[in-house]
Coordinates of C-alpha atoms and ligand atoms in Angstrom, one line a residue:
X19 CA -2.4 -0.3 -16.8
X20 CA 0.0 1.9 -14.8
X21 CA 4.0 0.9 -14.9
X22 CA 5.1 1.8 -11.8
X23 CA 8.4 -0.9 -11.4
X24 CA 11.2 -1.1 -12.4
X25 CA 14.0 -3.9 -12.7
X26 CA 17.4 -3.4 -12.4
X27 CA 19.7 -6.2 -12.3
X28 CA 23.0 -5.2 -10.9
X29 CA 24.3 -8.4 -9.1
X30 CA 27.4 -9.1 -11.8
X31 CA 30.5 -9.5 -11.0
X32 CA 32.0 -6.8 -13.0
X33 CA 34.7 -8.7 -14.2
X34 CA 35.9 -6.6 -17.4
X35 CA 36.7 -3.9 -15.4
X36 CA 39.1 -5.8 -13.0
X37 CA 40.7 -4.9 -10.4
X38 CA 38.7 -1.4 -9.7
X39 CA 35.5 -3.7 -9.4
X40 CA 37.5 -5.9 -6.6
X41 CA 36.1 -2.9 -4.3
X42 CA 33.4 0.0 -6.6
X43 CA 30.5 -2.0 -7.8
X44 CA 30.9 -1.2 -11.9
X45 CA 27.4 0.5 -11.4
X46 CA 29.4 3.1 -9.4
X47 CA 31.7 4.0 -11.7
X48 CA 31.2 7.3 -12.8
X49 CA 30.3 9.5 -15.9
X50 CA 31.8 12.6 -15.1
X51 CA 30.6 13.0 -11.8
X52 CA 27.4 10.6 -11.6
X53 CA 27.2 7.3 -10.8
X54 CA 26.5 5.2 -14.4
X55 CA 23.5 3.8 -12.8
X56 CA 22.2 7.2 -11.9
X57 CA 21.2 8.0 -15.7
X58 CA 19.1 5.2 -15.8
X59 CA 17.3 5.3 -12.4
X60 CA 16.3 9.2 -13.7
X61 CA 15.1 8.0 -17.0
X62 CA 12.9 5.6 -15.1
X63 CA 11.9 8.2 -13.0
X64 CA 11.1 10.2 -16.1
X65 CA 9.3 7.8 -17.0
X66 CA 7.1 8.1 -14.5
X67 CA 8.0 4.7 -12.3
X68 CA 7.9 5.4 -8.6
X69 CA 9.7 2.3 -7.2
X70 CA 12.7 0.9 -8.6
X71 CA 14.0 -2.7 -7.4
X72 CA 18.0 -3.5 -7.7
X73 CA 18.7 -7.1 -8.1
X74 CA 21.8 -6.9 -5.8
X75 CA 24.3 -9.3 -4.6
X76 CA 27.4 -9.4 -1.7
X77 CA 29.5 -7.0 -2.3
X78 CA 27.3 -4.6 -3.8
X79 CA 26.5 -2.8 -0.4
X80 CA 27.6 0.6 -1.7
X81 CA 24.7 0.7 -4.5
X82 CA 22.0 0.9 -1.5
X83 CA 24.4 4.1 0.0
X84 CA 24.5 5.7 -3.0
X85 CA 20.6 6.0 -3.3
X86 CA 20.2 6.8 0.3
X87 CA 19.6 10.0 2.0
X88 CA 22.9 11.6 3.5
X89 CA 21.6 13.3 6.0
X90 CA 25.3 14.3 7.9
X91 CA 26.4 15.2 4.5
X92 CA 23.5 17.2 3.5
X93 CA 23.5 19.3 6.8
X94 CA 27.2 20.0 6.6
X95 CA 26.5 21.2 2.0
X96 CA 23.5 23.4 3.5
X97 CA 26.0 24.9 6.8
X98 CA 28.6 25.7 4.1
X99 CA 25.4 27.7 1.9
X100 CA 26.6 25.1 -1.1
X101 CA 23.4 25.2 -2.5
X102 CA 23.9 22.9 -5.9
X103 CA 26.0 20.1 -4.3
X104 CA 23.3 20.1 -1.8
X105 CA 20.6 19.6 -4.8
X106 CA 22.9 17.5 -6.1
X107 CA 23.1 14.8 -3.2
X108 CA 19.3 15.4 -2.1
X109 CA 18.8 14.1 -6.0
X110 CA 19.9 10.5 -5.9
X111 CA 17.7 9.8 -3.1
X112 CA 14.7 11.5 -3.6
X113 CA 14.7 10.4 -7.8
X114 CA 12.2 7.0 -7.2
X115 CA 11.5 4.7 -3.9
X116 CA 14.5 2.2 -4.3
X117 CA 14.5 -1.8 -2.9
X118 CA 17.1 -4.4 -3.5
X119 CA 16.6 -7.8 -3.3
X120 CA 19.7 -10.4 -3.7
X121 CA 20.6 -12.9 -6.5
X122 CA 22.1 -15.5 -3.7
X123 CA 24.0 -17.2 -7.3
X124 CA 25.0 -15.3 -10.7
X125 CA 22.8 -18.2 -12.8
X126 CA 22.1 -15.6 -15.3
X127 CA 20.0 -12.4 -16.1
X128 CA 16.4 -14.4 -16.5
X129 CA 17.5 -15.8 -13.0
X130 CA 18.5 -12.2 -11.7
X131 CA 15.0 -11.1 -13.0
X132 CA 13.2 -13.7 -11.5
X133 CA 14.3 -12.9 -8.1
X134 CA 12.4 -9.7 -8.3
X135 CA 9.3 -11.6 -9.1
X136 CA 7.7 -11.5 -5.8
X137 CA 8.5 -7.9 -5.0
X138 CA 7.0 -6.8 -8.3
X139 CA 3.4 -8.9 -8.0
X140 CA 0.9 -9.1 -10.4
X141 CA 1.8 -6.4 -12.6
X142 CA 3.3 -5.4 -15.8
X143 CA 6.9 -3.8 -15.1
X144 CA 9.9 -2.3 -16.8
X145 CA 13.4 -4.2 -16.6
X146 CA 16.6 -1.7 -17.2
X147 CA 20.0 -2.9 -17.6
X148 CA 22.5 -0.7 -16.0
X149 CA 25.1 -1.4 -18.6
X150 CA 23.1 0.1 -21.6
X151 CA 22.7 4.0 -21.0
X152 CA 20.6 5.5 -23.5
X153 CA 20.7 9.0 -24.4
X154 CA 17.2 10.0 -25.9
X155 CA 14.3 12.7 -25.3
X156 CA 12.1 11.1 -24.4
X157 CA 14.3 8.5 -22.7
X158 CA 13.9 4.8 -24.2
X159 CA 11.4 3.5 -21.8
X160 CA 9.3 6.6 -21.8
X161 CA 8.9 5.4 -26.1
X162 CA 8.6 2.0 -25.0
X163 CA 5.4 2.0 -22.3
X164 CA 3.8 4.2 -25.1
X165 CA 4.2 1.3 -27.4
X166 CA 3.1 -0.7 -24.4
X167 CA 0.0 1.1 -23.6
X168 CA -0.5 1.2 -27.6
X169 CA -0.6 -2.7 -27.8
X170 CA -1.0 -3.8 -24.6
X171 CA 1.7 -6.7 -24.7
X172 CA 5.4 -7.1 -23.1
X173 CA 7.4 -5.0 -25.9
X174 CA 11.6 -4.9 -25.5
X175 CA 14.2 -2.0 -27.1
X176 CA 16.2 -3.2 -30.2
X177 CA 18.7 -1.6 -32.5
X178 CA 20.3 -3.1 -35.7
X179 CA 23.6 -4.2 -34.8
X180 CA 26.0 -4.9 -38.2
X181 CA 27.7 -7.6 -38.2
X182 CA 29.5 -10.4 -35.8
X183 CA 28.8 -8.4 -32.6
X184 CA 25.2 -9.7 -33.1
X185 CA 26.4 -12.6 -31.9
X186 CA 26.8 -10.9 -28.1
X187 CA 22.8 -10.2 -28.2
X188 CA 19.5 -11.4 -28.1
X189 CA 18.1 -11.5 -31.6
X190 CA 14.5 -11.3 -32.4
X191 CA 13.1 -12.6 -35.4
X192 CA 11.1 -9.3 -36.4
X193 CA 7.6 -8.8 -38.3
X194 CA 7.2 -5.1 -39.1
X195 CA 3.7 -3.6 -37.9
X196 CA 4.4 0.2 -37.7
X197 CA 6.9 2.9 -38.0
X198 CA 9.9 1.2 -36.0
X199 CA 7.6 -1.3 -34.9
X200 CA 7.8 -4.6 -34.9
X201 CA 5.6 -8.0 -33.9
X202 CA 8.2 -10.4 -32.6
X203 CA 7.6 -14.3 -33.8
X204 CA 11.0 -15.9 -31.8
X205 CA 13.7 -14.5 -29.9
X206 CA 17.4 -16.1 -29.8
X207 CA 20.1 -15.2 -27.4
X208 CA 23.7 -14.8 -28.4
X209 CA 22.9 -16.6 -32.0
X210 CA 25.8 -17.5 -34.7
X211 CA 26.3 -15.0 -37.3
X212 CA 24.8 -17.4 -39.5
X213 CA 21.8 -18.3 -37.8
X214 CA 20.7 -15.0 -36.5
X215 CA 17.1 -14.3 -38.0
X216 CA 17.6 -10.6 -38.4
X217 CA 20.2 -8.0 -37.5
X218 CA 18.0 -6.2 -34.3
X219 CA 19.5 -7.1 -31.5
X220 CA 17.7 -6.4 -27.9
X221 CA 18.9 -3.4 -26.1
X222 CA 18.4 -3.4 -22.4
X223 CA 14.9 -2.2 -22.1
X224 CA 12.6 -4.5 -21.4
X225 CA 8.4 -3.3 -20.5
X226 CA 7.1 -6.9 -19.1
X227 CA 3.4 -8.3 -18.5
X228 CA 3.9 -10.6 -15.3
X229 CA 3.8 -13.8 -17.2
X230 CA 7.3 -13.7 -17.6
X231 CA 8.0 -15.0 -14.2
X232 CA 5.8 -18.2 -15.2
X233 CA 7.8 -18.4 -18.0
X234 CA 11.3 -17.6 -16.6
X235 CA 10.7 -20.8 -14.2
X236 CA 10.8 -22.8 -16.9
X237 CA 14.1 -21.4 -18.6
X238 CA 16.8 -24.0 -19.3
X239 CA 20.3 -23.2 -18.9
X240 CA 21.1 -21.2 -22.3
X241 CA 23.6 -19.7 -24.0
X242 CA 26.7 -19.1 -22.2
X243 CA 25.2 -21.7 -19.9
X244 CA 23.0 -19.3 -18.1
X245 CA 19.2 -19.0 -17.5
X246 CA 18.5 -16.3 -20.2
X247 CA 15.8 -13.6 -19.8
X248 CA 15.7 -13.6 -23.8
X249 CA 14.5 -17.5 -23.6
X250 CA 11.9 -16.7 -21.4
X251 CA 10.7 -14.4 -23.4
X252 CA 10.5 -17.0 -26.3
X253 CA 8.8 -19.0 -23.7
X254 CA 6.0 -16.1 -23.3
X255 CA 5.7 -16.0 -26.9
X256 CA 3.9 -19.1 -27.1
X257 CA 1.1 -17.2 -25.2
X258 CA 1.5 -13.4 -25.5
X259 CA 2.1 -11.6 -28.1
X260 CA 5.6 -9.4 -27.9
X261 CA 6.4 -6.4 -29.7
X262 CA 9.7 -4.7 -30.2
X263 CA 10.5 -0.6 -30.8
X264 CA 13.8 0.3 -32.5
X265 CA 13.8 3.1 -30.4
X266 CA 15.3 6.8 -30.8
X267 CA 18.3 7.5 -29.4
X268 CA 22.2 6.9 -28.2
X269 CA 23.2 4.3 -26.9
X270 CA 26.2 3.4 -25.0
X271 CA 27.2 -0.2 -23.7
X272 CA 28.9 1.3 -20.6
X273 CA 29.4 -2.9 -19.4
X274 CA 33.3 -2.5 -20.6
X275 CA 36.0 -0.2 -20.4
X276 CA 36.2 1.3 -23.5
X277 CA 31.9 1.8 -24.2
X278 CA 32.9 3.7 -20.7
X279 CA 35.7 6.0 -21.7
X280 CA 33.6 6.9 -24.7
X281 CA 30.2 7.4 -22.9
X282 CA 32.4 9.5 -20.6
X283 CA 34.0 11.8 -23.0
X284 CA 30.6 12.5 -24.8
X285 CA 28.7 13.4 -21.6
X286 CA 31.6 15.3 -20.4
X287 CA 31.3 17.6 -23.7
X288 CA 27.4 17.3 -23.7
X289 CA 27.3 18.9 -20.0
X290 CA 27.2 23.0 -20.1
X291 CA 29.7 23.3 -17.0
X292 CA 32.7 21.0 -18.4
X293 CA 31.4 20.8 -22.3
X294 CA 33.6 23.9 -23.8
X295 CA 36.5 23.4 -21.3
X296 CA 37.4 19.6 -22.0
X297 CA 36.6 20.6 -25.7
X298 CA 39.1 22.3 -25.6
X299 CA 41.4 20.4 -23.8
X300 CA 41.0 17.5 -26.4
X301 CA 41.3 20.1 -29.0
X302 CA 45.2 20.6 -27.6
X303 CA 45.7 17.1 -26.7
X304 CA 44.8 15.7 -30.1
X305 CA 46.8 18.5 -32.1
Ligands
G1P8 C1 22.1 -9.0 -22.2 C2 20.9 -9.8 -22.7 C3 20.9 -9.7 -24.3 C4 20.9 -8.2 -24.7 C5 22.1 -7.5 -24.0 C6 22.0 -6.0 -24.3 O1 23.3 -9.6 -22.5 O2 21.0 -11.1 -22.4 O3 19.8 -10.3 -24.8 O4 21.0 -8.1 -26.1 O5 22.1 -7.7 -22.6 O6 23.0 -5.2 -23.7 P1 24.7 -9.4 -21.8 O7 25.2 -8.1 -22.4 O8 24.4 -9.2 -20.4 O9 25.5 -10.6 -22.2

C-alpha cells in the first residue's frame, strides 16, 4: 500500500537553544539559508508523500507561514525579474500539502504522534523527526518504505551509536535478516549503558502500519517520564512484526547547538554557490 503521510512532530519547546527559541521555533532555524525543517519536508516529498502533517503547538505559528504561499512576496521577486529567489519561495509551499494539528500538552513524542492519529486514518504512514536531518541519495525514508513494501510491516531507521550516548536513544534489540536488515524482538527507550540489548539506536524515521495508534493509547509514562513512541512500538510488537534498516547516509542531530553549527558548516561547503568561498574562508580562519 501507498505511503502518502507523513508525521512531523514539531510541538517542543526548544529549550537547548534558549533564548533564540523564546521567539524562532528551533524548526526555523536555518542551514545556510533553509529552514532545518525544509530538508526533511523535501526528502518526504522525494519520497513520494503528498501530505505532510506537523504536530504543532502555541507558539509555533511561524512554521504554518513558512510553508505557505507568499503571494505579496512572490509578485514583488517576479516585478524585480529575480527569477531564483522567486523559485526559491514558490518551493517551500508547493514541496507537499501541509496540515498541523496541536499537541495541547508536551506529554511526550508517542503523545505528539498520537494526536495525528485521526488526520492520518487507517493507513500506514511515515513519522520524521525534524531534529535528525539525514543526508542520503536516496533520502532515508525513500530506503525505508522500500524495506516497507519488501516486508510489509512498520520498519524504523537505526545507526550504531558507540558508547554512553546510547543511552539518549531508543534501543532495539536486533535479529539480522538481510543486508542492514534487521527483525526487531523488543525495543527500549533511553536504556542504561548496561542494559541496552545492542548498540543500534533508532534514528528519527519511522514508516508505521496504523496499529500504532492502538498501541500508543496504551503507553505508560516512560523514560524521562513521557509517553514514548519507542514503547508503543514495543507494544505493537506483540502483534506485528517490526523491522529495522541501518540505513545509508549522514546524519546530523540538528536538536542542539552544536549538531547545528556542524550540520551548518558541512551544507554550507556541500552547496555549489557558498561551497568554495566559505572553504576558503575557514581555510584562513583556521591557519
Ligand atoms: C527521540 C526518540 C528516540 C530516538 C531519538 C532519535 O528521542 O524518542 O527513540 O532514538 O529521538 O533522535 P529524543 O531525541 O527526542 O529524546
Amino acid at each position: 500500500m501507498k505511503v502518502r503521510k507523513a508525521v512531523i512532530p514539531a510541538a517542543g519547546m526548544g529549550t537547548r537553544f534558549l533564548p533564540v527559541t523564546k521567539a524562532v521555533p528551533k524548526e526555523l532555524l536555518p542551514l545556510v539559508d533553509r529552514a532545518a525543517m525544509q530538508y526533511v519536508v523535501e526528502e518526504a516529498a522525494a519520497a513520494g508523500i503528498e501530505e505532510v502533517i506537523v504536530v504543532t503547538a502555541r507558539g509555533k505559528e511561524a512554521l504554518a507561514d513558512y510553508f505557505d504561499k507568499h503571494a505579496e512576496l512572490e509578485s514583488l521577486l517576479a516585478a524585480r525579474g529575480d527569477n531564483d529567489r522567486l523559485a526559491q519561495v514558490r518551493r517551500t509551499s508547493e514541496l507537499v500539502q501541509m496540515e498541523y494539528v496541536r499537541q495541547p500538552e508536551q506529554l511526550g513524542l508517542g503523545h505528539a504522534v498520537a494526536c495525528a492519529a485521526r488526520v492520518v486514518g487507517s493507513e500506514p504512514f511515515a513519522v520524521i523527526l525534524p531534529d535528525d536531518i539525514i543526508a542520503a541519495e536516496p533520502g532515508a525514508l525513500t530506503q525505508l518504505l522500500e524495506v516497507f513494501e519488501r516486508y510489509g510491516s512498520s520498519v524504523i531507521a537505526v545507526e550504531e551509536v558507540d558508547g554512553p550516548a546510547i543511552q539518549s536513544y531508543g534501543v532495539i534489540d536486533p535479529e539480522p535478516v538481510s543486508d542492514g536488515v534487521y527483525r526487531v524482538r523488543g525495543t527500549v527507550e533511553k536504556p542504561a549503558l548496561a542494559d541496552a540489548p545492542s548498540n543500534l539506536g533508532i534514528v528519527g524515521r519511522y514508516v508505521l502500519t496504523p496499529q500504532i495508534f492502538d498501541a500508543l493509547a496504551e503507553v505508560k509514562e516512560g523514560a524521562i517520564g513521557e509517553l514514548q513512541l519507542t514503547d508503543g512500538l514495543a507494544i505493537l510488537l506483540k502483534d506485528q512484526d517490526i523491522y529495522a534498516l541501518r540505513f545509508q547516509g549522514t546524519r546530523y542531530d540538528v536538536g542542539n547547538p552544536m549538531g547545528l553549527l556542524r550540520a551548518s558548516v558541512e551544507m554550507a561547503l556541500r552547496r555549489e554557490d557558498t561551497g568554495p568561498a566559505f572553504e576558503e574562508f575557514l581555510r584562513r580562519l583556521l591557519a
